[in-house]
Coordinates of C-alpha atoms in Angstrom, one line a residue:
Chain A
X94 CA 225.6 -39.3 -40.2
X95 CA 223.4 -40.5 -43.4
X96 CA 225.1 -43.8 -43.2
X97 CA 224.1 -44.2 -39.8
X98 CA 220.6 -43.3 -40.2
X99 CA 220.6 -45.7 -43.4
X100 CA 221.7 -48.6 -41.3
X101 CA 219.1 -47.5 -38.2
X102 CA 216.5 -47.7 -40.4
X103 CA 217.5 -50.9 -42.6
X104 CA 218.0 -52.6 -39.4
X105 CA 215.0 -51.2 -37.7
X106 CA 213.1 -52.5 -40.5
X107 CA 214.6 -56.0 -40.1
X108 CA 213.9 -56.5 -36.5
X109 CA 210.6 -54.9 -37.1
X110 CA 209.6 -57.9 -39.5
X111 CA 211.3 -60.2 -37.9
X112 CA 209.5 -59.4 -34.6
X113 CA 206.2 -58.8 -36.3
X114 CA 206.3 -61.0 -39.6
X115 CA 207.7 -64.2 -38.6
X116 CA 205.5 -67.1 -39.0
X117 CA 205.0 -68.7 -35.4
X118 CA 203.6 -72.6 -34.4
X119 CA 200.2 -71.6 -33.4
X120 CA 200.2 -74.1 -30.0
X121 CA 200.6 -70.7 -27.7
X122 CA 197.6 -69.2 -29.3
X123 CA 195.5 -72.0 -28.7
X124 CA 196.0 -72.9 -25.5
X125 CA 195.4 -69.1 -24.6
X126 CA 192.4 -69.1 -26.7
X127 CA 191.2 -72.1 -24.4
X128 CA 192.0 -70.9 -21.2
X129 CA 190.9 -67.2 -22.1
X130 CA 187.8 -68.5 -23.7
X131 CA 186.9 -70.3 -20.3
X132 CA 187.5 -66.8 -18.5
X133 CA 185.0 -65.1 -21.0
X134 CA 182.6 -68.2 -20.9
X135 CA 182.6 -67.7 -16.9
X136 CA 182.3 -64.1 -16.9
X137 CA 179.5 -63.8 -18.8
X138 CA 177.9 -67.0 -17.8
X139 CA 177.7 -65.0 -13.9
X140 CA 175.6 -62.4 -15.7
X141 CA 173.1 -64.8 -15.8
X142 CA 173.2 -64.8 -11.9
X143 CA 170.8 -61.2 -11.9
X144 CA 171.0 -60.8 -15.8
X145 CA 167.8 -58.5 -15.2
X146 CA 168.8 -57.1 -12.3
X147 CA 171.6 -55.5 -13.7
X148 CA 170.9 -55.3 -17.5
X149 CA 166.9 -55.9 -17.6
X150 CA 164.5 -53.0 -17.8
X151 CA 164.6 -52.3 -14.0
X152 CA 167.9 -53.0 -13.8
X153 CA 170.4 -51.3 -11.6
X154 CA 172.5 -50.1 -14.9
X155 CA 169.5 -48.3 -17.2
X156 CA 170.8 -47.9 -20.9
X157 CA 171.2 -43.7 -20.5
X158 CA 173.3 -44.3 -17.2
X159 CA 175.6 -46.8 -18.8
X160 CA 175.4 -44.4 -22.4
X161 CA 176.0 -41.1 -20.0
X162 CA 178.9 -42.8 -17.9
X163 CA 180.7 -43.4 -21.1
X164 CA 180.5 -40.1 -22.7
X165 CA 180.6 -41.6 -26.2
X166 CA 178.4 -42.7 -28.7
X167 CA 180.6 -44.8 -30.3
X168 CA 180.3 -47.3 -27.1
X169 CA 177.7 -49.4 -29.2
X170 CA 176.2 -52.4 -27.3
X171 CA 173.5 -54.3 -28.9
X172 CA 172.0 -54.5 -25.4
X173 CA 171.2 -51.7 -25.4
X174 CA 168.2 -52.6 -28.6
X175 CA 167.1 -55.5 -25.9
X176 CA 167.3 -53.9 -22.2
X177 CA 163.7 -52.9 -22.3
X178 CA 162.5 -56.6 -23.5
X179 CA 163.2 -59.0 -20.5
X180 CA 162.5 -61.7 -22.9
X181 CA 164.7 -60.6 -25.6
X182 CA 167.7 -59.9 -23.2
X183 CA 167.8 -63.2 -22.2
X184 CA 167.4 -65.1 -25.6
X185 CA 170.5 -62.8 -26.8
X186 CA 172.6 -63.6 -23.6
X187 CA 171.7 -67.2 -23.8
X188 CA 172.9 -67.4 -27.4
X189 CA 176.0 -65.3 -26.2
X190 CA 176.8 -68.1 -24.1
X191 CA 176.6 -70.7 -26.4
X192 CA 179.0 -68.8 -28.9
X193 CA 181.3 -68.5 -26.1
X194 CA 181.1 -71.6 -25.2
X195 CA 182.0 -72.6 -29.4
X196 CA 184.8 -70.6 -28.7
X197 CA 186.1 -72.2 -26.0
X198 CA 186.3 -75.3 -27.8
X199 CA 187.7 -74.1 -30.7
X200 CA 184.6 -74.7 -32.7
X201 CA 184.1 -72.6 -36.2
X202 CA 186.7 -70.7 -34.9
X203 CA 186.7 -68.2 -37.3
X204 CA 183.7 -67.1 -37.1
X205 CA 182.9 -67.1 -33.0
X206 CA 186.3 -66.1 -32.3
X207 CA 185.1 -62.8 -34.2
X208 CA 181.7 -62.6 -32.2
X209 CA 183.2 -63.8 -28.9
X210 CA 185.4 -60.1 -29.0
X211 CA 182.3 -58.6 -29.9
X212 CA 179.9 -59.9 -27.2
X213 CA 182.6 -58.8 -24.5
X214 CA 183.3 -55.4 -26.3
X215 CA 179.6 -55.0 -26.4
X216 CA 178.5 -56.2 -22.6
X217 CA 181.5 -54.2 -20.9
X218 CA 179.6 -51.5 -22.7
X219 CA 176.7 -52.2 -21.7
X220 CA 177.5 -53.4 -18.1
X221 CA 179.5 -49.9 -17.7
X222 CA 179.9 -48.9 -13.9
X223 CA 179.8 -52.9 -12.9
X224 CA 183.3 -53.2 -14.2
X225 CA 186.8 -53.4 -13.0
X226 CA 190.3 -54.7 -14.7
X227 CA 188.9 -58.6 -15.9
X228 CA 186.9 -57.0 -18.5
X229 CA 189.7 -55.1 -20.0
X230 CA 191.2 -58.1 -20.1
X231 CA 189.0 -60.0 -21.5
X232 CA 188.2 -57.2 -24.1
X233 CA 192.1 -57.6 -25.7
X234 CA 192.4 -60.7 -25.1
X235 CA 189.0 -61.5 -27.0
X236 CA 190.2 -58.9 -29.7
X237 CA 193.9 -60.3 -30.4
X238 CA 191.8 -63.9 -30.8
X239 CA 190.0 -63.1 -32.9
X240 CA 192.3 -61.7 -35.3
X241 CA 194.7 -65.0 -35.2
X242 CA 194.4 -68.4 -36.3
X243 CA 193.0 -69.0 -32.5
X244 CA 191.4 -72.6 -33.6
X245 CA 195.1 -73.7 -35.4
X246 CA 195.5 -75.9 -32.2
X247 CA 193.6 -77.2 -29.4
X248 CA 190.3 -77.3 -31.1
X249 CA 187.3 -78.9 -32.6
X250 CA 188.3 -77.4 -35.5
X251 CA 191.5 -79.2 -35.9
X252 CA 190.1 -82.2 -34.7
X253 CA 186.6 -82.1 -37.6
X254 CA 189.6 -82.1 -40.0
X255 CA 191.7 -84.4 -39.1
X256 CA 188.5 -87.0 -39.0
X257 CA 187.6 -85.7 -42.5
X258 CA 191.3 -86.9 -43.7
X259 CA 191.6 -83.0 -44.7
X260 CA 195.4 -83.3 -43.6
X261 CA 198.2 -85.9 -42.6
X262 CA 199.3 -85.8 -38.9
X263 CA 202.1 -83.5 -38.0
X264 CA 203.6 -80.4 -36.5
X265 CA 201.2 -77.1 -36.8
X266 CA 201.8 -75.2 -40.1
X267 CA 203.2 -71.8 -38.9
X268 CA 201.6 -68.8 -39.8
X269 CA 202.5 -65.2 -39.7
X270 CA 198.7 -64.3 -37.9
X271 CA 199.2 -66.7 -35.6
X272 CA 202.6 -64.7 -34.5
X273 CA 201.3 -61.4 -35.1
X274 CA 198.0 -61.9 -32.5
X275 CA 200.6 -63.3 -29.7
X276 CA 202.9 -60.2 -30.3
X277 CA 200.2 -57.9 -29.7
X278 CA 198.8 -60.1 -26.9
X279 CA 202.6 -59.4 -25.4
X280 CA 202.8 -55.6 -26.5
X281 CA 199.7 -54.8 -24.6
X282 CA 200.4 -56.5 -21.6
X283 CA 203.9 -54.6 -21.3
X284 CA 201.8 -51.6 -21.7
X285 CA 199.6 -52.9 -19.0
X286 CA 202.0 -53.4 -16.6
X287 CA 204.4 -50.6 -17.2
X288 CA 201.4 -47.9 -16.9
X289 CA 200.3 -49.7 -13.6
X290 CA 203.9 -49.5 -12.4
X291 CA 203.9 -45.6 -13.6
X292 CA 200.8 -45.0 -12.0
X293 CA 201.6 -45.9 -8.6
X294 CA 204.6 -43.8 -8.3
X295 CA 202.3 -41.1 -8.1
X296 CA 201.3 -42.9 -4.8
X297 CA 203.1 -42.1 -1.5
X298 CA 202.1 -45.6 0.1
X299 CA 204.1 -47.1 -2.8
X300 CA 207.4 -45.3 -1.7
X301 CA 206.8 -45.8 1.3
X302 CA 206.5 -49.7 1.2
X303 CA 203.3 -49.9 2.5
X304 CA 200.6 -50.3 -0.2
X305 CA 200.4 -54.0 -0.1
X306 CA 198.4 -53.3 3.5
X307 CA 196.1 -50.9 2.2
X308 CA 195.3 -53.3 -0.3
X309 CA 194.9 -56.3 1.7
X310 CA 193.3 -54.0 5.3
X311 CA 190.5 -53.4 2.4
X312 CA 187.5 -55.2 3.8
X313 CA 185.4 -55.2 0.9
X314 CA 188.1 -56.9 -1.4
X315 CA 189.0 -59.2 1.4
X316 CA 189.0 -63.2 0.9
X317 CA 191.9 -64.6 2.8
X318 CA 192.4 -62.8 6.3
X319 CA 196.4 -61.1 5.8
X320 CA 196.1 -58.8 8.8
X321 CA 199.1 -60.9 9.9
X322 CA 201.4 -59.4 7.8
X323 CA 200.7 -56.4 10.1
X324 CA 203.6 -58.2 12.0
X325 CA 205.8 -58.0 9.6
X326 CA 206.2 -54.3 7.8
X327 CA 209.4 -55.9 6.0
X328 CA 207.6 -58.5 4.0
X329 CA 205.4 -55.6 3.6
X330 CA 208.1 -53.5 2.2
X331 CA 209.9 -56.2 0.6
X332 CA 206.4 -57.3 -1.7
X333 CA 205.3 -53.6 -2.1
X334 CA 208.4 -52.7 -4.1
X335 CA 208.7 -56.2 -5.6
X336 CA 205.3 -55.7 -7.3
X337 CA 206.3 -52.1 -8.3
X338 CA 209.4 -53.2 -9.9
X339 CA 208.3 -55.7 -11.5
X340 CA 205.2 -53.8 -12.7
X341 CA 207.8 -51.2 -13.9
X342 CA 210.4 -53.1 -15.5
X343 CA 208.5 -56.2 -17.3
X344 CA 208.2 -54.2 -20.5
X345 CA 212.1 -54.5 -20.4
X346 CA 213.1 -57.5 -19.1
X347 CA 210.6 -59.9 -20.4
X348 CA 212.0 -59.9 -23.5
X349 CA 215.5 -61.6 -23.3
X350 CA 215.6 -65.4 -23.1
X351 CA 217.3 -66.0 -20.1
X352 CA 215.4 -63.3 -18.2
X353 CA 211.9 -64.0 -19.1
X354 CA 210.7 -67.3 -17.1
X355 CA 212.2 -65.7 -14.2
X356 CA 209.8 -62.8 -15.5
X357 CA 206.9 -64.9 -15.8
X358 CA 207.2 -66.8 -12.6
X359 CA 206.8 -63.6 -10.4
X360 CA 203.4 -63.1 -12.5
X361 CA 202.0 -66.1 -10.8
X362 CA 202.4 -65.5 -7.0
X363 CA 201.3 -61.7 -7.8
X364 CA 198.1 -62.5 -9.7
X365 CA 197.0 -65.5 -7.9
X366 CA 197.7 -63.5 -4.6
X367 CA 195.4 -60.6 -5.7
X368 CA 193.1 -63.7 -6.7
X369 CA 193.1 -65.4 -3.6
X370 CA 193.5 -62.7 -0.8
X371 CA 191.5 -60.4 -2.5
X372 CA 188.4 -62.2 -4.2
X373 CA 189.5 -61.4 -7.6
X374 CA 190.7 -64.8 -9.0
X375 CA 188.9 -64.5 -12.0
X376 CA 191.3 -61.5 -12.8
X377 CA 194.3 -62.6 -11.4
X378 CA 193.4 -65.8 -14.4
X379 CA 192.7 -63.7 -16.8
X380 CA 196.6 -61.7 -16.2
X381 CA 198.1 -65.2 -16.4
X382 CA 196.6 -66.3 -19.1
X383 CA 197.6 -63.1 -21.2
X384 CA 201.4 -63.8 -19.9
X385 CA 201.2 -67.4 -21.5
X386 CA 201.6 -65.8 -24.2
X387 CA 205.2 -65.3 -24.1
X388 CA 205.3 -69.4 -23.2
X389 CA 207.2 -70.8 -26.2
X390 CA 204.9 -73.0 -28.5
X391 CA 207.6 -76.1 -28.1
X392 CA 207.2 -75.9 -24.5
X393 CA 203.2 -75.8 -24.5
X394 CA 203.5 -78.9 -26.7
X395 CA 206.3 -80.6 -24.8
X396 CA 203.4 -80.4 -21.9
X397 CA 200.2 -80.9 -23.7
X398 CA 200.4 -82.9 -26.6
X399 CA 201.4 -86.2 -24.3
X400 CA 197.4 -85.4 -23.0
X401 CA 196.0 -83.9 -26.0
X402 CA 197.6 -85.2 -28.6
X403 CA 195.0 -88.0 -29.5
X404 CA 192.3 -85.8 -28.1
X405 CA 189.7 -83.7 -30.0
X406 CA 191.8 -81.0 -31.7
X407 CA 195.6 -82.3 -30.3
X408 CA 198.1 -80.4 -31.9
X409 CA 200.4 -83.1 -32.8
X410 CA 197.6 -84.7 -35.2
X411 CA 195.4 -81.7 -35.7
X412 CA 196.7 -78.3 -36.0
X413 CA 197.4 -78.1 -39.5
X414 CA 194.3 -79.1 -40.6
X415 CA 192.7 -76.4 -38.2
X416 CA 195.1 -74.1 -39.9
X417 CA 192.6 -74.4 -42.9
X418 CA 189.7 -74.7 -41.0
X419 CA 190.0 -72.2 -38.1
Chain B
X1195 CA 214.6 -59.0 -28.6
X1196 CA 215.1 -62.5 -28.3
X1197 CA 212.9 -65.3 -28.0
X1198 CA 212.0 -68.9 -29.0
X1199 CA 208.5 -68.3 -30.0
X1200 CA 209.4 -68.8 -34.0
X1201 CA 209.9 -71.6 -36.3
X1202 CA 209.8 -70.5 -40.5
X1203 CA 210.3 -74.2 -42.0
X1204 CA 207.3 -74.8 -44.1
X1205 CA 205.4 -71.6 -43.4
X1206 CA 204.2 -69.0 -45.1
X1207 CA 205.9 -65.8 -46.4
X1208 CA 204.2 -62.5 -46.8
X1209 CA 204.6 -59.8 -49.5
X1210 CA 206.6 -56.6 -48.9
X1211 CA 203.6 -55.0 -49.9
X1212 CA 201.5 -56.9 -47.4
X1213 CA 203.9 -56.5 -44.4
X1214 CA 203.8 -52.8 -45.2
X1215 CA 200.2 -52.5 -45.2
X1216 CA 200.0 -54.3 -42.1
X1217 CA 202.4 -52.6 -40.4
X1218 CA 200.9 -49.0 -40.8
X1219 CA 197.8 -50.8 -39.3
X1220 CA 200.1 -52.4 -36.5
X1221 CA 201.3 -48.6 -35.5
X1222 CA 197.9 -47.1 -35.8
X1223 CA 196.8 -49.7 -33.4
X1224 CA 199.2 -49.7 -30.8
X1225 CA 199.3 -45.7 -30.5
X1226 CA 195.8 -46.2 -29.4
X1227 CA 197.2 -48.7 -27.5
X1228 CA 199.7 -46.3 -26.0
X1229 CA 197.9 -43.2 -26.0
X1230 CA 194.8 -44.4 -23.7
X1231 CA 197.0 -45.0 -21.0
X1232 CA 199.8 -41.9 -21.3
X1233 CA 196.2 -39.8 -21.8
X1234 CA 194.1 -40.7 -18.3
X1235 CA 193.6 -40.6 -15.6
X1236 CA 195.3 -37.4 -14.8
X1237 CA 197.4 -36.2 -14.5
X1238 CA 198.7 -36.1 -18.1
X1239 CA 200.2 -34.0 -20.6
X1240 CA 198.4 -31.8 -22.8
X1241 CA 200.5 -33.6 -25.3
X1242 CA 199.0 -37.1 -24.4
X1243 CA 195.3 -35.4 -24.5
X1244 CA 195.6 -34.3 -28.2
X1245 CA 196.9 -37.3 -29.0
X1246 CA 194.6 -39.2 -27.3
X1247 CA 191.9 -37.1 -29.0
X1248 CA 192.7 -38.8 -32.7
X1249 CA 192.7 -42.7 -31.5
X1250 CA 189.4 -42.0 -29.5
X1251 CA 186.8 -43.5 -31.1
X1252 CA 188.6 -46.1 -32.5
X1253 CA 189.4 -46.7 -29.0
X1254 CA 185.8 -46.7 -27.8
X1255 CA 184.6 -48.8 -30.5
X1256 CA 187.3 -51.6 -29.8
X1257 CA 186.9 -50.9 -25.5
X1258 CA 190.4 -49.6 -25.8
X1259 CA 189.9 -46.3 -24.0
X1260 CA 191.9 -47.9 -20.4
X1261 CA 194.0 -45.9 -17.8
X1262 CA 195.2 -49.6 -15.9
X1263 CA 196.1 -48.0 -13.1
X1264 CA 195.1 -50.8 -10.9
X1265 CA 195.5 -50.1 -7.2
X1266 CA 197.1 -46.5 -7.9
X1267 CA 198.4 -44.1 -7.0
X1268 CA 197.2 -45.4 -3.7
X1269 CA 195.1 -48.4 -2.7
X1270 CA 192.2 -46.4 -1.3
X1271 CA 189.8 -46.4 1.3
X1272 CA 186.4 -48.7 -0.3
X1273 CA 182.6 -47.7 -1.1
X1274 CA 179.6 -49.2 0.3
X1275 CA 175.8 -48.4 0.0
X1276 CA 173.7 -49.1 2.9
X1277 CA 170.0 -49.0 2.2
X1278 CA 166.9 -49.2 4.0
X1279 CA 163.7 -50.5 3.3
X1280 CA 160.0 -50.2 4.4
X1281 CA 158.2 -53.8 3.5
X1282 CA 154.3 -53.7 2.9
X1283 CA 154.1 -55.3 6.7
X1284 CA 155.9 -52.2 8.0
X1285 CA 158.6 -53.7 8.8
X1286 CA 162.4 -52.4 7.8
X1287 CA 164.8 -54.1 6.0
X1288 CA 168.8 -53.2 6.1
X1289 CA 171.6 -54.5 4.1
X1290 CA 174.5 -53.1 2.0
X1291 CA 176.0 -53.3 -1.3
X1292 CA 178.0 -55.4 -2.0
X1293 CA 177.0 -58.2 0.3
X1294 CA 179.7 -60.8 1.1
X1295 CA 176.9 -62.9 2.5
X1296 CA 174.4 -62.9 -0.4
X1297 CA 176.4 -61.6 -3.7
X1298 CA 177.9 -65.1 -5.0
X1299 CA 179.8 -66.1 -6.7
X1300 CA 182.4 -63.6 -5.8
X1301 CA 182.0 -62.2 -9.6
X1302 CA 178.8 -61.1 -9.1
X1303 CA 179.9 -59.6 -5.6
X1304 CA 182.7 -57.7 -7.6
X1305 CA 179.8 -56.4 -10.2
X1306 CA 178.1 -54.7 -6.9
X1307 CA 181.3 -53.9 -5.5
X1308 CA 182.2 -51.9 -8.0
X1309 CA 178.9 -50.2 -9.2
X1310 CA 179.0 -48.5 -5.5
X1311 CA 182.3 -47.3 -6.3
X1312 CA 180.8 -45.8 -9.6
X1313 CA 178.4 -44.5 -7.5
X1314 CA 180.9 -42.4 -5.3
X1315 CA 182.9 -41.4 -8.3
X1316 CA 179.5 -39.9 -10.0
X1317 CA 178.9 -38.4 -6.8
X1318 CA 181.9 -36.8 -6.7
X1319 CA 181.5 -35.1 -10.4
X1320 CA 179.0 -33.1 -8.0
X1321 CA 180.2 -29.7 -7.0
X1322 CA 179.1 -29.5 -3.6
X1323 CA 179.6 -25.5 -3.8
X1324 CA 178.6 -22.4 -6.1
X1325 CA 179.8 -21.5 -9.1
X1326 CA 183.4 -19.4 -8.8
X1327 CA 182.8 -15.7 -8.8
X1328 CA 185.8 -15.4 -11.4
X1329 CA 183.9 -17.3 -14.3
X1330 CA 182.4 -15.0 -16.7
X1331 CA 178.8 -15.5 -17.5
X1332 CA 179.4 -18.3 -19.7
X1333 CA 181.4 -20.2 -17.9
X1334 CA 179.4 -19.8 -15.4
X1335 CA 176.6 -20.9 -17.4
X1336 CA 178.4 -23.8 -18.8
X1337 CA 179.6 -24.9 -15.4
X1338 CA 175.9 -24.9 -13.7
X1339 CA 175.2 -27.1 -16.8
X1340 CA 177.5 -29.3 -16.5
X1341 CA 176.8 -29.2 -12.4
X1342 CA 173.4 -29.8 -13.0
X1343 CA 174.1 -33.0 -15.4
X1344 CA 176.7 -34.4 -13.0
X1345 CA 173.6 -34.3 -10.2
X1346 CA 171.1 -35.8 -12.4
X1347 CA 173.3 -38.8 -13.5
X1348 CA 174.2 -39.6 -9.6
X1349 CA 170.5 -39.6 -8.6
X1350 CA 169.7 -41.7 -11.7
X1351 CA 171.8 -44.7 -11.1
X1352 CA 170.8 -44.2 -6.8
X1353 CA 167.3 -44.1 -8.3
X1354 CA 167.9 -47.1 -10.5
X1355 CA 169.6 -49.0 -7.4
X1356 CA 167.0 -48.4 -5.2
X1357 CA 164.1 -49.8 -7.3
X1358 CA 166.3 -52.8 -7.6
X1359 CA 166.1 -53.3 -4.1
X1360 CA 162.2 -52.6 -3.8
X1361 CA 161.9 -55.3 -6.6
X1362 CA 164.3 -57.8 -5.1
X1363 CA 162.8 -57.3 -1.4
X1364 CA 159.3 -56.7 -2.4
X1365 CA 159.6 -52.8 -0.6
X1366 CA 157.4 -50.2 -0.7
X1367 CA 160.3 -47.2 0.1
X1368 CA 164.3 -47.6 0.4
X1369 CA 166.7 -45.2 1.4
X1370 CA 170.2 -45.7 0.0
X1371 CA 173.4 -44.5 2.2
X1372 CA 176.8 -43.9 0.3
X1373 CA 179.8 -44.8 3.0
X1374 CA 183.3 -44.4 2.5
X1375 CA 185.0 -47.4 4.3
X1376 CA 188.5 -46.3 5.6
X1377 CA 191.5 -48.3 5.7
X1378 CA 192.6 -49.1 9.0
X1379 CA 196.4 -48.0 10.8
X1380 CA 198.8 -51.4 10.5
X1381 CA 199.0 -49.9 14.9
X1382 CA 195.0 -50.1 15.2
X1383 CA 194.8 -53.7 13.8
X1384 CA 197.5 -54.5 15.8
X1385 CA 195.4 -53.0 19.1
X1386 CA 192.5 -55.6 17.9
X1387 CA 190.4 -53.1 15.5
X1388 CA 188.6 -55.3 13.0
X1389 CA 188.8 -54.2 9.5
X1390 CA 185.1 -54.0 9.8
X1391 CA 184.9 -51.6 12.4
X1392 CA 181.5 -49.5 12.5
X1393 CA 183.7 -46.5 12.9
X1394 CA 185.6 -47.1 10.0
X1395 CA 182.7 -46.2 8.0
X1396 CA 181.6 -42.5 7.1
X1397 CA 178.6 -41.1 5.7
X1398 CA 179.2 -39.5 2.1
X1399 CA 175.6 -38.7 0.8
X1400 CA 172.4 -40.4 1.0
X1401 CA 169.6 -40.8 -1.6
X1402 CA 166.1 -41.0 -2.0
X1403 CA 163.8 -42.1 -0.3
X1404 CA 162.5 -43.8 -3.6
X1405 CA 159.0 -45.2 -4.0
X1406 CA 157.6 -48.4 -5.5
X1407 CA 155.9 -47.9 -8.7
X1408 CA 157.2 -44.1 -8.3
X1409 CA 159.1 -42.7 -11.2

């Protein structure tokens, strides 16, 4: 009995470094950082749409509404310092935008990666009864980024190095952060998906097969007319209890090799799906770009670095010298 | 586990020390993780709760504090707001949040989307009935308190909604309607109901009227 819980924990231990603590080519982490950093830019950039009419000091979300719905002082925004100054709202959310936007292109990294989570940690508080699943999202997303060498690859970064003769060209130093930011990326979105799966079999409609037409019979989320399918229950069935499987089971079977693309390639017709038919593409991006994560960093090179390899910040030239800088 | 994600020629190697350090941080973190989700919405075990309890502000510091329980248990019938306004010329102006037609881009339509549905789920915090006649006098104190909070938050954010829509339109009094929108039967789309069907809607509660320049 002792020697087995000797060996348990001995081996636990191993798989749990191995898992956590070994160094990984930070090409994933970029590319994510990209693609998410374009979600955030977007997301807040439509603030500016009624940036006053939601956050201003008439707004339809006063500061002790948004405080009281969130039951928590510790929800700190620092919007909340600027909601009664129309002027001083919009300075701060223009110069939100412009961080975001360094983000995106993996410029001084290290710093706006750090106040990129912040700004969407501190809108979604801010914005609180305007939000739905996107800014979850984008909150872990933002905060796994900015804990990882997110301007490694991909970036300005890399590139403003390379030009300065900082580094010789070659294959992305690994690093242990840049692993330990995609595993939690990966960690989070099992627990995502299994608690969504969980959730629903609470719900008769689920069981029954027939959830998929309550969502899509919804008016108000409606995009693409799918009143059709009201001819076909099966498909109905047959997608209902696809998505709740999968939901259910991903935290298991996206981890083994041979299972996982077929894993990840359910992801897309399920989020871009809810994006299209139900006028939530922004979200049903922002779930695809969090599954990239588990996209092997040889296979995001074997793909971009033919395009972005002599580009500003190409991994193939640049990424060790972001590896410094970012 | 198995994956390809890892390559360790030429990187770098941390300390024992380090990786233990970092990996009492790593469990810390993903209990909160966890414990957000196992904790809400209900139902949940106590057990969850109390956890729950010691990741909490971490939680709500890092925007942590998520149920994800997207489109569950059930998809469920939608919340609109109807309002009405009197313009300076007499004349009265009807729309409804969200607005397919004018809320764009779809974002921003989602933003309005869901503050009606915050809306309905404030208003249903409200009792709509009296205090239980088993509470002792505390409780019953406590719950008229709480009652009384849940009311004023509701008519706070209808309050702050409506003068919106006087500022937007230029109104001198709106009066906002909360709707439930039902789902329609697969049979009833089928017989040519359109998912927009007037009587698909039902009144929940209606607010104000609130007045320009009125506080």
């Amino acid at each position: 009995m002792r020697a087995y819980f000797a060996e348990l924990g001995r081996t636990g231990w191993q798989q749990w470094n191995r898992f956590w603590f070994t160094p990984a080519d930070p090409a994933t982490l970029g590319l994510v950082r990209l693609l998410a950093g374009l979600i955030l830019f977007y997301t807040h950039f439509v603030w500016t749409v009624d940036l006053l009419g939601f956050l201003g000091p008439a707004g339809r979300i006063p500061v002790d509404v948004a405080q009281r719905l969130q039951r928590s002082e510790l929800a700190w925004s620092h919007l909340y310092w600027l909601s009664s100054s129309a002027s001083g709202l919009w300075v701060a959310h223009v110069l939100a935008l412009i961080i975001l936007l360094m983000f995106v292109l993996g410029l001084c990294t290290r710093v706006t990666s750090v106040l990129s989570a912040l700004i969407a940690i501190s809108y979604a508080h801010r914005a609180t009864g305007a939000l739905f699943g996107l800014d979850q999202v984008n909150g872990f997303l933002a905060l796994y980024l900015a804990i990882g060498p997110a301007g490694a690859a991909y970036s300005l970064d890399a590139w403003r190095a390379r030009r300065r003769g900082a580094v010789a060209a070659g294959a992305a130093a690994p690093q242990v952060m840049a692993n330990v930011a995609l595993r939690l990326i990966q960690v989070h979105l099992c627990v995502v998906y299994l608690f969504a799966g969980l959730g629903k079999l609470l719900g008769q409609s689920w069981w029954a097969g027939t959830a998929l037409w309550g969502a899509f019979a919804n008016f108000e989320y409606q995009t693409l007319d799918m009143t059709w399918l009201v001819s076909y229950p099966l498909l109905v069935n047959l997608a209902t209890q696809t998505i709740l499987v999968w939901e259910i089971t991903y935290i298991v079977l996206v981890w083994p090799r041979l299972l996982r693309p077929l894993v990840l390639a359910l992801a897309i017709p399920l989020h871009l799906g809810i994006g299209l038919a139900m006028g939530m593409m922004t979200f049903g991006l922002a779930m695809l770009v969090a599954n990239l994560a588990f996209v092997p960093p040889q296979l995001v090179r074997a793909v971009l670095d033919p395009w972005l390899g002599s580009a500003p910040g190409g991994a193939g030239q640049g990424a060790r010298a972001a590896t410094r800088a970012g | 586990m198995t994956d390809s994600h890892h390559s360790v020629s030429g990187a770098e190697a941390w300390s024992a020390r380090r990786r233990i350090v970092v990996s009492c941080l790593l469990a810390l973190h993903l209990a909160a993780v966890v414990s957000a989700p196992w904790a809400g919405p209900p139902p949940s075990p106590q057990l969850a709760r109390e956890v729950q309890s010691l990741f909490r502000p971490y939680q709500v510091l890092a925007y942590l504090n998520h149920g994800y329980r997207f489109f569950a248990p059930d998809p469920g019938p939608s919340h609109v707001v109807r309002y009405e306004i009197e313009l300076p010329d007499g004349r009265r102006l009807q729309g409804r949040i969200p607005d397919p037609a004018t809320d764009w881009p779809r974002l921003a339509y989602h933003r309005q989307f869901m503050l009606a549905e915050t809306l309905y789920n404030c208003y249903t915090q409200v009792p709509q009935e009296a205090a239980p006649e088993t509470l002792t006098a505390q409780q019953k104190q406590e719950w008229q308190q709480q009652a009384s909070a849940s009311r004023e938050l509701v008519q706070r954010l209808a309050e702050a909604m409506g003068r919106q829509l006087l500022l937007q339109h230029g109104g001198n009094r709106v009066r906002l309607y909360l709707q439930e929108h039902l789902i329609p039967f697969p049979e009833d789309v089928e017989a040519g109901m359109r998912l927009d069907d007037p009587g698909l809607y039902q009144n929940v509660a209606e607010f104000g009227p609130f007045e320009r320049g009125a506080s």
